[in-house]
């Protein structure tokens, strides 16, 4: 976005037009404009479009009619995801401002936030947006992270946060932290010197064991999840303090109203759930995807649900139990109606008898993909019933289930 476009969007006349048309379809708005209007129709209609998108993801930005560049919006965290971070202190350094969502969150929990942004347009937009939001304790710096850190001579920060860009020169997504910009490993001497605590945000697909091995003095790993989707993986490290503390994994699950936090030691096998072989399974549990990402479903059941007896189909599979559904379980629960051996011809016939042609299909630790299962059984996606396919004691099983609220 050019400086001229930013000036247009910050003018009171254009802000009034955006405010008056905030609920209109952006395309219809652009088509309704006269040819001699004093502003570029596409620029304003694009802002309408992204403000409307931001209503759920960035409600504060929406309410204050902040400027929202399309690419920065796509790459930003939601306000809910930013709020999963529970840090506080006197001074915070955000080395990757972008749209400023994390900086905004930190400003409510630190006395001062210094927010660094290398792009001049985002730097100017950040100044305007934070002014609109009435935020006075964020100081913006227009510089590269490497440049700022190498020249910094002030006191250490309580927190340095960095979310390196995860796209290459061809705009392809990348997941390797060493290939991101800036390279945190090249920056580490400066990070460890100037930060008491360093938090690095990685791709949701990044392998946590790789990060644990490569990031110096890593003491905690966070997996943030919402709507059964991993939104963030962050690594928390100490500055220049060597420590032999046990590394913890914290899974934070957002159910839409509240954050639920679950903490596990990454070393050792304590809190594993023992299996109860002699059960008549009536309930099937599928944990939130974050627990599969962290490989801690077994520890979840052992540490947080020790009274629930049952067994796993696989350490990375499902948990089978009997009786009533499990209160406050972070994931999906299903009532098991019938269990079949996975023999496509026979199973197809049994489903046909029950008039089931439309059904949700789930698989874990299974030799067929969801697409193949649907094809073999001639099933369409949808309906209220679920067919959950997995291996149990070396046998291929299909659980016909109904999801519990």
Short mmCIF file of C-alpha atoms in Angstrom, two decimals:
data_model
loop_
_atom_site.label_atom_id
_atom_site.label_comp_id
_atom_site.label_asym_id
_atom_site.label_seq_id
_atom_site.Cartn_x
_atom_site.Cartn_y
_atom_site.Cartn_z
CA UNK A 1 0.00 0.00 0.00
CA UNK A 2 1.44 3.38 -1.00
CA UNK A 3 1.74 6.43 1.25
CA UNK A 4 -0.78 8.23 -0.98
CA UNK A 5 -3.31 5.40 -0.51
CA UNK A 6 -2.77 5.51 3.25
CA UNK A 7 -3.43 9.28 3.22
CA UNK A 8 -6.67 8.68 1.31
CA UNK A 9 -7.87 6.01 3.75
CA UNK A 10 -7.00 8.14 6.80
CA UNK A 11 -8.84 11.22 5.53
CA UNK A 12 -11.99 11.97 7.48
CA UNK A 13 -14.12 12.17 4.32
CA UNK A 14 -13.21 8.63 3.23
CA UNK A 15 -13.52 7.29 6.78
CA UNK A 16 -17.06 8.71 6.88
CA UNK A 17 -17.90 6.99 3.59
CA UNK A 18 -16.53 3.67 4.91
CA UNK A 19 -18.48 4.09 8.15
CA UNK A 20 -21.73 4.78 6.29
CA UNK A 21 -21.28 1.80 3.95
CA UNK A 22 -19.78 -0.72 6.35
CA UNK A 23 -22.62 -3.21 5.89
CA UNK A 24 -22.84 -2.92 2.10
CA UNK A 25 -21.57 -5.47 -0.37
CA UNK A 26 -18.12 -4.11 -1.44
CA UNK A 27 -18.67 -4.93 -5.13
CA UNK A 28 -22.09 -3.27 -5.22
CA UNK A 29 -20.60 -0.28 -3.41
CA UNK A 30 -17.83 0.08 -6.04
CA UNK A 31 -20.32 -0.23 -8.92
CA UNK A 32 -22.60 2.42 -7.42
CA UNK A 33 -19.89 5.10 -7.40
CA UNK A 34 -19.78 7.87 -9.96
CA UNK A 35 -16.85 8.05 -12.33
CA UNK A 36 -15.76 11.44 -10.99
CA UNK A 37 -15.61 10.48 -7.31
CA UNK A 38 -12.49 11.84 -5.55
CA UNK A 39 -11.01 8.51 -4.44
CA UNK A 40 -10.07 5.19 -6.11
CA UNK A 41 -13.17 2.93 -5.85
CA UNK A 42 -11.11 -0.25 -5.66
CA UNK A 43 -9.07 1.05 -2.71
CA UNK A 44 -12.12 1.89 -0.62
CA UNK A 45 -14.14 -1.19 -1.61
CA UNK A 46 -11.16 -3.40 -0.68
CA UNK A 47 -11.07 -1.76 2.76
CA UNK A 48 -14.79 -2.43 3.15
CA UNK A 49 -14.20 -6.06 2.22
CA UNK A 50 -11.41 -6.59 4.74
CA UNK A 51 -13.09 -4.66 7.52
CA UNK A 52 -16.08 -6.96 7.09
CA UNK A 53 -13.74 -9.97 7.21
CA UNK A 54 -12.13 -8.52 10.34
CA UNK A 55 -15.41 -8.28 12.25
CA UNK A 56 -14.95 -11.77 13.72
CA UNK A 57 -11.17 -12.14 13.54
CA UNK A 58 -10.17 -8.60 14.60
CA UNK A 59 -13.23 -7.04 16.25
CA UNK A 60 -11.29 -4.16 17.81
CA UNK A 61 -9.83 -3.18 14.43
CA UNK A 62 -13.31 -3.41 12.92
CA UNK A 63 -14.93 -1.28 15.62
CA UNK A 64 -12.38 1.52 15.21
CA UNK A 65 -12.29 1.36 11.38
CA UNK A 66 -8.57 0.60 11.30
CA UNK A 67 -6.70 0.29 8.01
CA UNK A 68 -6.35 -3.39 7.10
CA UNK A 69 -4.03 -4.28 4.19
CA UNK A 70 -5.12 -7.59 2.59
CA UNK A 71 -1.81 -9.49 2.84
CA UNK A 72 -1.14 -8.32 6.40
CA UNK A 73 -4.66 -9.43 7.35
CA UNK A 74 -4.11 -12.90 5.89
CA UNK A 75 -0.83 -13.33 7.77
CA UNK A 76 -2.00 -11.94 11.11
CA UNK A 77 -3.18 -13.79 14.18
CA UNK A 78 -6.71 -13.28 15.38
CA UNK A 79 -7.25 -11.22 18.51
CA UNK A 80 -8.45 -14.38 20.31
CA UNK A 81 -5.28 -16.24 19.36
CA UNK A 82 -3.07 -13.34 20.47
CA UNK A 83 -4.91 -13.34 23.81
CA UNK A 84 -3.79 -16.95 24.45
CA UNK A 85 -0.34 -15.56 25.29
CA UNK A 86 -0.18 -14.95 29.03
CA UNK A 87 3.02 -12.86 29.34
CA UNK A 88 3.32 -9.67 31.36
CA UNK A 89 6.03 -7.35 32.67
CA UNK A 90 7.57 -3.92 32.21
CA UNK A 91 9.15 -3.94 28.75
CA UNK A 92 8.33 -6.01 25.66
CA UNK A 93 9.99 -6.02 22.24
CA UNK A 94 7.93 -7.23 19.27
CA UNK A 95 10.33 -7.74 16.38
CA UNK A 96 7.66 -8.59 13.80
CA UNK A 97 4.81 -6.08 14.10
CA UNK A 98 2.91 -6.72 10.86
CA UNK A 99 -0.67 -5.64 11.48
CA UNK A 100 0.17 -5.23 15.18
CA UNK A 101 -2.30 -7.70 16.69
CA UNK A 102 0.25 -9.23 19.07
CA UNK A 103 1.70 -5.80 19.92
CA UNK A 104 -1.80 -4.61 20.77
CA UNK A 105 -2.29 -7.58 23.10
CA UNK A 106 1.10 -7.06 24.76
CA UNK A 107 0.31 -3.36 25.30
CA UNK A 108 -2.38 -4.39 27.80
CA UNK A 109 0.07 -6.47 29.86
CA UNK A 110 3.37 -4.56 29.63
CA UNK A 111 4.17 -1.00 30.66
CA UNK A 112 5.99 -0.39 27.37
CA UNK A 113 6.04 -2.19 24.02
CA UNK A 114 8.56 -1.46 21.28
CA UNK A 115 7.24 -2.73 17.97
CA UNK A 116 9.64 -3.11 15.04
CA UNK A 117 8.49 -3.25 11.43
CA UNK A 118 10.69 -3.21 8.32
CA UNK A 119 7.96 -2.28 5.81
CA UNK A 120 7.34 1.46 5.61
CA UNK A 121 3.64 1.10 4.75
CA UNK A 122 2.92 -1.18 7.72
CA UNK A 123 4.91 1.18 9.95
CA UNK A 124 2.69 4.13 8.88
CA UNK A 125 -0.47 2.04 9.11
CA UNK A 126 0.52 0.90 12.60
CA UNK A 127 0.94 4.53 13.71
CA UNK A 128 -2.53 5.38 12.43
CA UNK A 129 -4.22 2.27 13.83
CA UNK A 130 -2.71 2.51 17.31
CA UNK A 131 -3.67 6.19 17.40
CA UNK A 132 -7.27 5.30 16.49
CA UNK A 133 -7.25 2.61 19.19
CA UNK A 134 -5.98 5.08 21.79
CA UNK A 135 -2.87 3.01 22.55
CA UNK A 136 -0.12 5.18 24.00
CA UNK A 137 2.44 2.69 25.34
CA UNK A 138 3.54 1.23 21.98
CA UNK A 139 6.60 2.85 20.40
CA UNK A 140 6.99 2.00 16.72
CA UNK A 141 10.39 1.59 15.08
CA UNK A 142 10.87 1.43 11.30
CA UNK A 143 13.81 -0.97 10.89
CA UNK A 144 14.81 -4.53 10.18
CA UNK A 145 14.93 -6.77 13.24
CA UNK A 146 18.63 -7.48 12.65
CA UNK A 147 19.43 -3.78 12.39
CA UNK A 148 17.51 -2.85 15.54
CA UNK A 149 19.00 -5.61 17.69
CA UNK A 150 22.59 -5.09 16.56
CA UNK A 151 22.42 -1.38 17.48
CA UNK A 152 20.37 -1.68 20.68
CA UNK A 153 22.20 -0.62 23.85
CA UNK A 154 19.43 -0.25 26.42
CA UNK A 155 18.32 -2.46 29.31
CA UNK A 156 17.18 -6.04 28.72
CA UNK A 157 13.57 -6.68 27.78
CA UNK A 158 11.33 -8.86 29.92
CA UNK A 159 10.06 -10.43 26.69
CA UNK A 160 11.28 -10.48 23.10
CA UNK A 161 8.66 -11.84 20.70
CA UNK A 162 9.39 -12.73 17.10
CA UNK A 163 7.16 -14.17 14.40
CA UNK A 164 9.48 -14.58 11.38
CA UNK A 165 8.00 -14.36 7.88
CA UNK A 166 7.24 -17.85 6.58
CA UNK A 167 7.22 -17.17 2.83
CA UNK A 168 10.12 -17.35 0.39
CA UNK A 169 10.95 -14.99 -2.50
CA UNK A 170 8.37 -16.78 -4.69
CA UNK A 171 5.68 -16.30 -1.98
CA UNK A 172 5.66 -20.04 -1.19
CA UNK A 173 4.95 -21.10 2.38
CA UNK A 174 7.96 -22.41 4.32
CA UNK A 175 8.12 -24.11 7.70
CA UNK A 176 11.84 -24.41 8.50
CA UNK A 177 12.75 -21.69 11.01
CA UNK A 178 16.25 -21.42 9.55
CA UNK A 179 14.74 -20.49 6.18
CA UNK A 180 12.36 -17.86 7.60
CA UNK A 181 13.10 -14.14 7.68
CA UNK A 182 14.75 -13.10 9.87
CA UNK A 183 16.76 -16.22 10.69
CA UNK A 184 16.33 -16.50 14.46
CA UNK A 185 19.43 -18.68 14.83
CA UNK A 186 21.63 -15.99 13.31
CA UNK A 187 19.94 -13.45 15.60
CA UNK A 188 20.26 -15.58 18.72
CA UNK A 189 23.39 -13.92 20.20
CA UNK A 190 21.50 -10.60 20.18
CA UNK A 191 18.22 -12.15 21.34
CA UNK A 192 19.83 -13.89 24.30
CA UNK A 193 21.75 -10.74 25.26
CA UNK A 194 18.80 -8.35 25.18
CA UNK A 195 15.92 -10.59 26.26
CA UNK A 196 15.26 -12.30 29.58
CA UNK A 197 12.60 -14.39 27.86
CA UNK A 198 12.44 -15.05 24.12
CA UNK A 199 9.30 -16.36 22.40
CA UNK A 200 9.48 -17.60 18.81
CA UNK A 201 6.34 -18.28 16.81
CA UNK A 202 6.61 -21.11 14.29
CA UNK A 203 4.35 -22.56 11.62
CA UNK A 204 1.51 -24.76 12.97
CA UNK A 205 3.10 -27.54 10.87
CA UNK A 206 6.55 -27.14 12.42
CA UNK A 207 7.82 -30.21 14.28
CA UNK A 208 8.02 -29.43 17.99
CA UNK A 209 10.84 -31.94 18.58
CA UNK A 210 12.94 -30.17 15.95
CA UNK A 211 12.35 -26.85 17.66
CA UNK A 212 13.19 -28.34 21.04
CA UNK A 213 16.53 -29.59 19.70
CA UNK A 214 17.47 -26.45 17.75
CA UNK A 215 16.27 -23.50 19.85
CA UNK A 216 18.80 -22.75 22.62
CA UNK A 217 17.61 -22.83 26.25
CA UNK A 218 14.07 -23.77 25.22
CA UNK A 219 12.00 -24.20 28.38
CA UNK A 220 8.41 -24.35 27.22
CA UNK A 221 6.42 -25.13 24.09
CA UNK A 222 2.89 -23.85 23.52
CA UNK A 223 0.32 -25.22 21.10
CA UNK A 224 -2.67 -22.92 20.63
CA UNK A 225 -5.85 -24.39 19.18
CA UNK A 226 -9.30 -23.08 18.25
CA UNK A 227 -12.18 -24.87 16.54
CA UNK A 228 -10.11 -28.06 16.41
CA UNK A 229 -7.35 -26.37 14.40
CA UNK A 230 -3.80 -25.62 15.53
CA UNK A 231 -3.43 -21.84 15.19
CA UNK A 232 0.05 -21.30 16.65
CA UNK A 233 3.10 -23.15 17.88
CA UNK A 234 5.44 -21.05 20.01
CA UNK A 235 8.73 -21.80 21.73
CA UNK A 236 9.71 -20.02 24.94
CA UNK A 237 13.41 -19.76 25.77
CA UNK A 238 15.47 -18.20 28.54
CA UNK A 239 17.95 -15.50 27.57
CA UNK A 240 21.56 -16.13 28.51
CA UNK A 241 20.64 -18.23 31.56
CA UNK A 242 21.65 -21.86 31.37
CA UNK A 243 19.09 -24.10 33.05
CA UNK A 244 18.47 -27.80 33.52
CA UNK A 245 14.72 -27.41 34.19
CA UNK A 246 12.36 -29.93 32.66
CA UNK A 247 10.80 -28.62 29.46
CA UNK A 248 7.02 -28.36 29.59
CA UNK A 249 4.41 -28.53 26.86
CA UNK A 250 1.30 -26.38 27.31
CA UNK A 251 -1.76 -26.92 25.16
CA UNK A 252 -4.19 -23.99 25.12
CA UNK A 253 -7.64 -24.76 23.72
CA UNK A 254 -10.12 -22.00 22.91
CA UNK A 255 -13.73 -23.19 23.00
CA UNK A 256 -15.07 -19.80 21.94
CA UNK A 257 -15.88 -18.57 25.44
CA UNK A 258 -12.88 -19.59 27.53
CA UNK A 259 -9.26 -20.75 27.29
CA UNK A 260 -8.42 -24.15 28.79
CA UNK A 261 -4.76 -24.82 29.60
CA UNK A 262 -3.18 -28.27 29.93
CA UNK A 263 0.48 -28.68 30.93
CA UNK A 264 2.66 -31.78 30.49
CA UNK A 265 6.34 -32.56 31.05
CA UNK A 266 7.98 -33.47 27.76
CA UNK A 267 10.45 -35.84 29.38
CA UNK A 268 9.42 -39.11 30.98
CA UNK A 269 6.27 -41.20 30.65
CA UNK A 270 4.50 -40.20 33.84
CA UNK A 271 0.74 -39.75 33.73
CA UNK A 272 0.25 -42.28 30.93
CA UNK A 273 -3.25 -43.72 30.88
CA UNK A 274 -3.35 -47.39 31.76
CA UNK A 275 -5.59 -49.50 29.58
CA UNK A 276 -8.68 -51.37 30.71
CA UNK A 277 -9.05 -54.32 28.39
CA UNK A 278 -12.36 -55.64 29.64
CA UNK A 279 -14.74 -52.85 28.70
CA UNK A 280 -17.83 -52.67 26.56
CA UNK A 281 -17.11 -49.42 24.79
CA UNK A 282 -20.07 -47.08 24.44
CA UNK A 283 -18.22 -43.76 24.06
CA UNK A 284 -15.42 -42.89 21.62
CA UNK A 285 -13.23 -39.85 22.39
CA UNK A 286 -11.25 -37.90 19.81
CA UNK A 287 -9.02 -35.25 21.41
CA UNK A 288 -8.60 -31.74 20.05
CA UNK A 289 -6.05 -31.77 17.24
CA UNK A 290 -3.52 -29.94 19.47
CA UNK A 291 -3.09 -33.06 21.63
CA UNK A 292 -2.20 -35.10 18.55
CA UNK A 293 0.22 -32.38 17.49
CA UNK A 294 1.85 -32.57 20.92
CA UNK A 295 1.60 -36.38 21.12
CA UNK A 296 0.12 -36.03 24.59
CA UNK A 297 -3.39 -37.56 24.36
CA UNK A 298 -2.37 -40.37 26.70
CA UNK A 299 -0.93 -37.90 29.22
CA UNK A 300 -4.12 -35.83 28.94
CA UNK A 301 -6.27 -38.77 30.02
CA UNK A 302 -3.87 -39.83 32.77
CA UNK A 303 -3.28 -36.40 34.27
CA UNK A 304 -6.63 -34.64 33.78
CA UNK A 305 -9.12 -37.52 33.54
CA UNK A 306 -7.68 -40.25 35.82
CA UNK A 307 -11.14 -41.51 36.85
CA UNK A 308 -12.15 -42.32 33.26
CA UNK A 309 -11.45 -46.00 32.58
CA UNK A 310 -10.96 -47.29 29.09
CA UNK A 311 -8.35 -47.94 26.44
CA UNK A 312 -6.67 -46.38 23.43
CA UNK A 313 -7.01 -47.81 19.96
CA UNK A 314 -3.49 -46.43 19.42
CA UNK A 315 -1.37 -43.81 21.28
CA UNK A 316 -2.26 -41.43 18.45
CA UNK A 317 -5.74 -42.83 17.94
CA UNK A 318 -9.05 -42.76 19.81
CA UNK A 319 -9.97 -43.49 23.45
CA UNK A 320 -12.75 -45.98 24.10
CA UNK A 321 -14.71 -45.87 27.33
CA UNK A 322 -18.11 -46.87 28.69
CA UNK A 323 -20.86 -45.08 30.55
CA UNK A 324 -21.66 -41.39 30.33
CA UNK A 325 -19.84 -38.81 28.24
CA UNK A 326 -16.80 -37.19 29.83
CA UNK A 327 -17.40 -33.76 31.30
CA UNK A 328 -15.09 -30.94 30.10
CA UNK A 329 -13.23 -33.21 27.68
CA UNK A 330 -11.26 -31.07 25.17
CA UNK A 331 -12.34 -32.70 21.94
CA UNK A 332 -15.19 -34.53 20.30
CA UNK A 333 -17.22 -37.32 21.89
CA UNK A 334 -19.25 -39.92 20.05
CA UNK A 335 -21.89 -42.40 21.15
CA UNK A 336 -21.05 -45.79 19.61
CA UNK A 337 -24.09 -47.36 18.00
CA UNK A 338 -22.52 -50.36 16.22
CA UNK A 339 -19.06 -51.75 15.48
CA UNK A 340 -18.21 -53.52 12.21
CA UNK A 341 -15.17 -55.19 10.77
CA UNK A 342 -13.92 -53.13 7.88
CA UNK A 343 -14.87 -55.36 4.98
CA UNK A 344 -16.07 -52.96 2.28
CA UNK A 345 -18.66 -55.22 0.60
CA UNK A 346 -20.26 -56.33 3.85
CA UNK A 347 -20.06 -52.89 5.43
CA UNK A 348 -21.55 -51.24 2.35
CA UNK A 349 -24.46 -53.66 2.51
CA UNK A 350 -25.02 -53.04 6.24
CA UNK A 351 -25.06 -49.26 5.76
CA UNK A 352 -27.44 -49.61 2.83
CA UNK A 353 -29.81 -51.65 5.00
CA UNK A 354 -29.89 -48.72 7.43
CA UNK A 355 -30.50 -46.23 4.64
CA UNK A 356 -27.18 -44.52 5.21
CA UNK A 357 -25.77 -43.00 2.04
CA UNK A 358 -24.71 -39.65 3.54
CA UNK A 359 -22.40 -39.84 6.54
CA UNK A 360 -19.30 -38.18 7.99
CA UNK A 361 -16.14 -40.29 7.72
CA UNK A 362 -13.15 -40.04 10.09
CA UNK A 363 -10.03 -42.20 10.14
CA UNK A 364 -6.91 -42.45 12.32
CA UNK A 365 -4.16 -45.07 12.11
CA UNK A 366 -6.02 -46.71 9.27
CA UNK A 367 -4.83 -48.21 6.01
CA UNK A 368 -7.37 -46.33 3.87
CA UNK A 369 -7.78 -42.57 3.40
CA UNK A 370 -11.12 -40.86 3.99
CA UNK A 371 -11.50 -40.40 0.23
CA UNK A 372 -10.90 -44.12 -0.39
CA UNK A 373 -13.35 -45.13 2.33
CA UNK A 374 -16.05 -42.94 0.83
CA UNK A 375 -15.36 -44.37 -2.63
CA UNK A 376 -15.34 -48.00 -1.47
CA UNK A 377 -18.59 -47.56 0.47
CA UNK A 378 -20.29 -45.16 -2.02
CA UNK A 379 -20.83 -42.56 0.71
CA UNK A 380 -21.45 -38.84 0.50
CA UNK A 381 -20.22 -36.43 3.16
CA UNK A 382 -22.79 -35.05 5.60
CA UNK A 383 -25.68 -36.11 7.80
CA UNK A 384 -25.77 -36.58 11.55
CA UNK A 385 -23.99 -39.96 11.78
CA UNK A 386 -20.27 -40.68 11.71
CA UNK A 387 -18.29 -43.67 10.48
CA UNK A 388 -15.01 -43.76 12.39
CA UNK A 389 -12.40 -46.16 11.01
CA UNK A 390 -9.30 -47.29 12.90
CA UNK A 391 -7.19 -50.29 13.89
CA UNK A 392 -7.97 -52.10 17.17
CA UNK A 393 -5.63 -54.90 18.22
CA UNK A 394 -4.48 -55.33 14.64
CA UNK A 395 -8.00 -55.53 13.25
CA UNK A 396 -9.62 -52.97 10.96
CA UNK A 397 -12.78 -51.63 12.61
CA UNK A 398 -15.52 -49.20 11.65
CA UNK A 399 -17.49 -47.54 14.46
CA UNK A 400 -20.94 -46.25 13.54
CA UNK A 401 -21.41 -43.28 15.86
CA UNK A 402 -23.50 -40.25 16.68
CA UNK A 403 -21.75 -37.13 17.92
CA UNK A 404 -22.55 -35.99 21.45
CA UNK A 405 -22.99 -32.28 22.18
#
